[in-house]
Structure formats: structure tokens, C-alpha cells
Amino acid sequence: MVKLESFALGLIETIGLVAGIEAADAAVKSSNVEVIGYENSKGGTVVVKIKGDVGAVKAAIQAASASAALVNKVVSTSIIPRPNSELKNIIFAKNKATTSLESKKKVNKVENEHKSNEEIKKVSNKKDIKTVEGKNITCNLCMDLMCSRKKGEPRTSCIHFNEIKK
């Protein structure tokens, strides 16, 4: 078990994963620090987390910031000299932002499948397209057999336009 009070925590937030990797590489090469991990955030930002002695982390964050700025934009940097033990779950989390986004995508996908199944049932419950003297219904606004409007024509040419717009 690592005591959180025995090291400093450095955070650098960049736009893009490539800039984040560049920052992590520069930090490790410039000082005696260790990369804890990275975290993808919304909007394409990546937070790289490093740990080490206070002086080493300060030097590493400065080098990482300069190096990442050459690749893409650096949003922010922060150094926490002795993080409280209450922050352990946040610091050592395994990419929580991506996990929550993936779960939301799964929920949305299931909801969309449910909606599409309901739409299929609604469409299948409707009667087949009616024809008059061999002509198909062409107006997709009023579905009236007597309407001469064809799909793609202005709405105003529909005979029921004034009734529909209310």
C-alpha cells in the first residue's frame, strides 16, 4: 500500500491523446517521476497523472507542459505536494470518464433499439399504401389520395396545407 503523503502528485491536462503521451514521455525523461496513468475526459482532453518528489514533479510538469505545447494545446497543470489519503480513489481510478461514457452509449443503444422496434410495429400496423386507379399516394404530409403534391415539392402545394400547419 502506497502512502499518499509520501509523494507529490502532478497533473497535466492536454487536448488530444498524442499531446498527453508526449507530456508523459517528457515528464519521465526529465525527472525521477513515475506515470500513474491517464484519464480521457469529455471534449478530447486527456489528464496525465505523475508522482514523485515535490521538486522532481515540478520540473517534470514544466518539461511536460513545454513538450506537449509543441504538439497541441495544454489546458492546465497542477501540482499537489502531499495529497490527502481521501483522494486515493480519484488518483488511482482506472479511466472512470471513459467507463461512464461507454455505459451511457450502451443504455442509449438499447433505448434506440427499443424505439426502432416500436416504430416497426407502428408502421406494420398501418394499412398498405392505398392506390387510386393504379396511382400510389405521393403526398407524405396528408396521405390523401386526392392530393396532387409529390414528395419533395413545396408544402404549400398540398391541398391540406392550411389544416396541417395549425
Tab-separated table of C-alpha atoms in Angstrom:
chain	number	residue	atom	x	y	z
A	1	MET	CA	0.000	0.000	0.000
A	2	VAL	CA	1.410	3.372	-1.044
A	3	LYS	CA	1.110	6.212	1.443
A	4	LEU	CA	-0.225	9.216	-0.426
A	5	GLU	CA	1.507	11.680	1.902
A	6	SER	CA	4.945	10.385	0.856
A	7	PHE	CA	4.918	11.825	-2.657
A	8	ALA	CA	3.723	14.759	-4.745
A	9	LEU	CA	1.055	14.462	-7.424
A	10	GLY	CA	1.399	16.233	-10.755
A	11	LEU	CA	-1.436	16.664	-13.235
A	12	ILE	CA	-1.241	17.985	-16.774
A	13	GLU	CA	-4.342	18.359	-18.933
A	14	THR	CA	-3.863	18.458	-22.701
A	15	ILE	CA	-6.088	18.426	-25.725
A	16	GLY	CA	-5.618	15.125	-27.533
A	17	LEU	CA	-4.068	11.810	-26.604
A	18	VAL	CA	-0.901	12.432	-28.624
A	19	ALA	CA	-0.124	15.569	-26.613
A	20	GLY	CA	-0.823	13.617	-23.419
A	21	ILE	CA	1.593	10.866	-24.415
A	22	GLU	CA	4.194	13.469	-25.353
A	23	ALA	CA	3.742	15.117	-21.944
A	24	ALA	CA	4.111	11.799	-20.106
A	25	ASP	CA	7.236	10.945	-22.096
A	26	ALA	CA	8.851	14.326	-21.411
A	27	ALA	CA	7.979	14.139	-17.702
A	28	VAL	CA	9.517	10.700	-17.228
A	29	LYS	CA	12.656	11.578	-19.211
A	30	SER	CA	13.262	14.910	-17.467
A	31	SER	CA	12.924	13.898	-13.804
A	32	ASN	CA	12.751	10.973	-11.439
A	33	VAL	CA	8.969	10.623	-11.580
A	34	GLU	CA	6.546	7.811	-12.293
A	35	VAL	CA	3.465	7.980	-14.511
A	36	ILE	CA	0.399	6.819	-12.565
A	37	GLY	CA	-1.853	6.844	-15.602
A	38	TYR	CA	-4.015	8.989	-17.793
A	39	GLU	CA	-7.697	9.782	-17.958
A	40	ASN	CA	-9.773	10.658	-21.013
A	41	SER	CA	-12.213	13.472	-20.395
A	42	LYS	CA	-15.016	14.905	-22.488
A	43	GLY	CA	-14.099	17.177	-25.338
A	44	GLY	CA	-10.919	15.329	-26.260
A	45	THR	CA	-8.936	16.362	-23.204
A	46	VAL	CA	-6.518	13.961	-21.541
A	47	VAL	CA	-5.217	14.266	-17.969
A	48	VAL	CA	-1.810	12.682	-17.322
A	49	LYS	CA	-1.064	11.873	-13.668
A	50	ILE	CA	2.506	11.588	-12.359
A	51	LYS	CA	4.007	11.094	-8.907
A	52	GLY	CA	7.409	11.643	-7.289
A	53	ASP	CA	9.256	14.072	-5.035
A	54	VAL	CA	7.965	17.653	-4.993
A	55	GLY	CA	10.969	19.127	-6.824
A	56	ALA	CA	11.037	16.325	-9.384
A	57	VAL	CA	7.313	16.684	-10.065
A	58	LYS	CA	7.637	20.467	-10.523
A	59	ALA	CA	10.475	20.015	-13.016
A	60	ALA	CA	8.618	17.203	-14.798
A	61	ILE	CA	5.405	19.232	-15.118
A	62	GLN	CA	7.326	22.193	-16.569
A	63	ALA	CA	9.084	19.958	-19.107
A	64	ALA	CA	5.873	18.105	-19.938
A	65	SER	CA	3.970	21.353	-20.423
A	66	ALA	CA	6.593	22.744	-22.792
A	67	SER	CA	6.791	19.499	-24.754
A	68	ALA	CA	3.023	18.993	-25.041
A	69	ALA	CA	2.531	22.629	-26.107
A	70	LEU	CA	4.568	21.854	-29.239
A	71	VAL	CA	2.128	19.100	-30.203
A	72	ASN	CA	-1.206	20.586	-29.129
A	73	LYS	CA	-2.727	22.872	-26.511
A	74	VAL	CA	-2.050	22.448	-22.791
A	75	VAL	CA	-5.235	23.258	-20.887
A	76	SER	CA	-3.901	23.285	-17.332
A	77	THR	CA	-1.283	21.940	-14.947
A	78	SER	CA	-1.352	21.327	-11.218
A	79	ILE	CA	0.981	20.064	-8.508
A	80	ILE	CA	-0.315	18.740	-5.195
A	81	PRO	CA	2.631	18.379	-2.766
A	82	ARG	CA	1.128	15.856	-0.327
A	83	PRO	CA	-2.319	14.668	-1.437
A	84	ASN	CA	-4.700	13.601	1.296
A	85	SER	CA	-5.448	9.879	1.600
A	86	GLU	CA	-9.117	10.643	0.800
A	87	LEU	CA	-8.065	11.257	-2.829
A	88	LYS	CA	-6.787	7.702	-3.317
A	89	ASN	CA	-9.852	6.585	-5.296
A	90	ILE	CA	-9.651	9.586	-7.601
A	91	ILE	CA	-5.907	9.395	-8.197
A	92	PHE	CA	-5.683	5.671	-8.877
A	93	ALA	CA	-9.003	5.345	-10.765
A	94	LYS	CA	-8.883	3.375	-13.989
A	95	ASN	CA	-10.200	5.848	-16.566
A	96	LYS	CA	-13.635	6.442	-14.991
A	97	ALA	CA	-14.699	9.014	-17.622
A	98	THR	CA	-14.486	6.509	-20.467
A	99	THR	CA	-16.244	3.812	-18.460
A	100	SER	CA	-19.216	6.051	-17.687
A	101	LEU	CA	-19.420	7.229	-21.304
A	102	GLU	CA	-19.380	3.652	-22.567
A	103	SER	CA	-22.192	2.699	-20.203
A	104	LYS	CA	-24.255	5.682	-21.390
A	105	LYS	CA	-23.689	4.608	-25.002
A	106	LYS	CA	-24.893	1.097	-24.170
A	107	VAL	CA	-28.030	2.469	-22.495
A	108	ASN	CA	-28.713	4.776	-25.464
A	109	LYS	CA	-28.202	1.885	-27.878
A	110	VAL	CA	-30.708	-0.280	-26.008
A	111	GLU	CA	-33.205	2.604	-25.892
A	112	ASN	CA	-32.746	3.258	-29.617
A	113	GLU	CA	-33.310	-0.429	-30.385
A	114	HIS	CA	-36.463	-0.337	-28.262
A	115	LYS	CA	-37.700	2.775	-30.087
A	116	SER	CA	-36.951	1.278	-33.502
A	117	ASN	CA	-38.899	-1.873	-32.572
A	118	GLU	CA	-41.888	0.274	-31.567
A	119	GLU	CA	-41.653	2.223	-34.823
A	120	ILE	CA	-41.597	-1.015	-36.809
A	121	LYS	CA	-44.735	-2.168	-35.007
A	122	LYS	CA	-46.469	1.159	-35.721
A	123	VAL	CA	-45.552	1.016	-39.396
A	124	SER	CA	-46.598	-2.612	-39.706
A	125	ASN	CA	-49.981	-1.803	-38.108
A	126	LYS	CA	-50.727	0.777	-40.808
A	127	LYS	CA	-52.584	-0.359	-43.874
A	128	ASP	CA	-50.700	-0.811	-47.103
A	129	ILE	CA	-50.322	2.225	-49.333
A	130	LYS	CA	-53.642	2.943	-50.970
A	131	THR	CA	-53.904	3.313	-54.696
A	132	VAL	CA	-56.405	5.097	-56.870
A	133	GLU	CA	-56.615	3.954	-60.467
A	134	GLY	CA	-53.147	2.394	-60.122
A	135	LYS	CA	-51.505	5.560	-58.724
A	136	ASN	CA	-49.708	5.443	-55.379
A	137	ILE	CA	-50.196	8.079	-52.690
A	138	THR	CA	-47.484	10.630	-53.270
A	139	CYS	CA	-48.105	13.335	-50.654
A	140	ASN	CA	-46.250	12.421	-47.480
A	141	LEU	CA	-47.905	15.219	-45.472
A	142	CYS	CA	-51.623	14.467	-45.713
A	143	MET	CA	-51.617	10.949	-47.212
A	144	ASP	CA	-54.735	11.941	-49.139
A	145	LEU	CA	-55.356	10.076	-52.369
A	146	MET	CA	-56.756	13.217	-53.998
A	147	CYS	CA	-53.712	15.394	-53.242
A	148	SER	CA	-51.564	16.008	-56.301
A	149	ARG	CA	-48.465	17.050	-54.325
A	150	LYS	CA	-45.441	14.811	-54.779
A	151	LYS	CA	-42.736	14.207	-52.216
A	152	GLY	CA	-40.101	16.933	-52.472
A	153	GLU	CA	-42.473	19.629	-53.745
A	154	PRO	CA	-43.264	22.689	-51.593
A	155	ARG	CA	-45.624	22.059	-48.691
A	156	THR	CA	-47.885	24.836	-49.898
A	157	SER	CA	-48.936	22.723	-52.884
A	158	CYS	CA	-50.618	20.207	-50.522
A	159	ILE	CA	-54.400	20.592	-50.524
A	160	HIS	CA	-54.444	20.176	-46.740
A	161	PHE	CA	-51.563	22.572	-46.029
A	162	ASN	CA	-53.647	25.089	-44.052
A	163	GLU	CA	-55.094	22.299	-41.883
A	164	ILE	CA	-51.711	20.679	-41.238
A	165	LYS	CA	-49.836	23.839	-40.270
A	166	LYS	CA	-52.195	24.518	-37.314
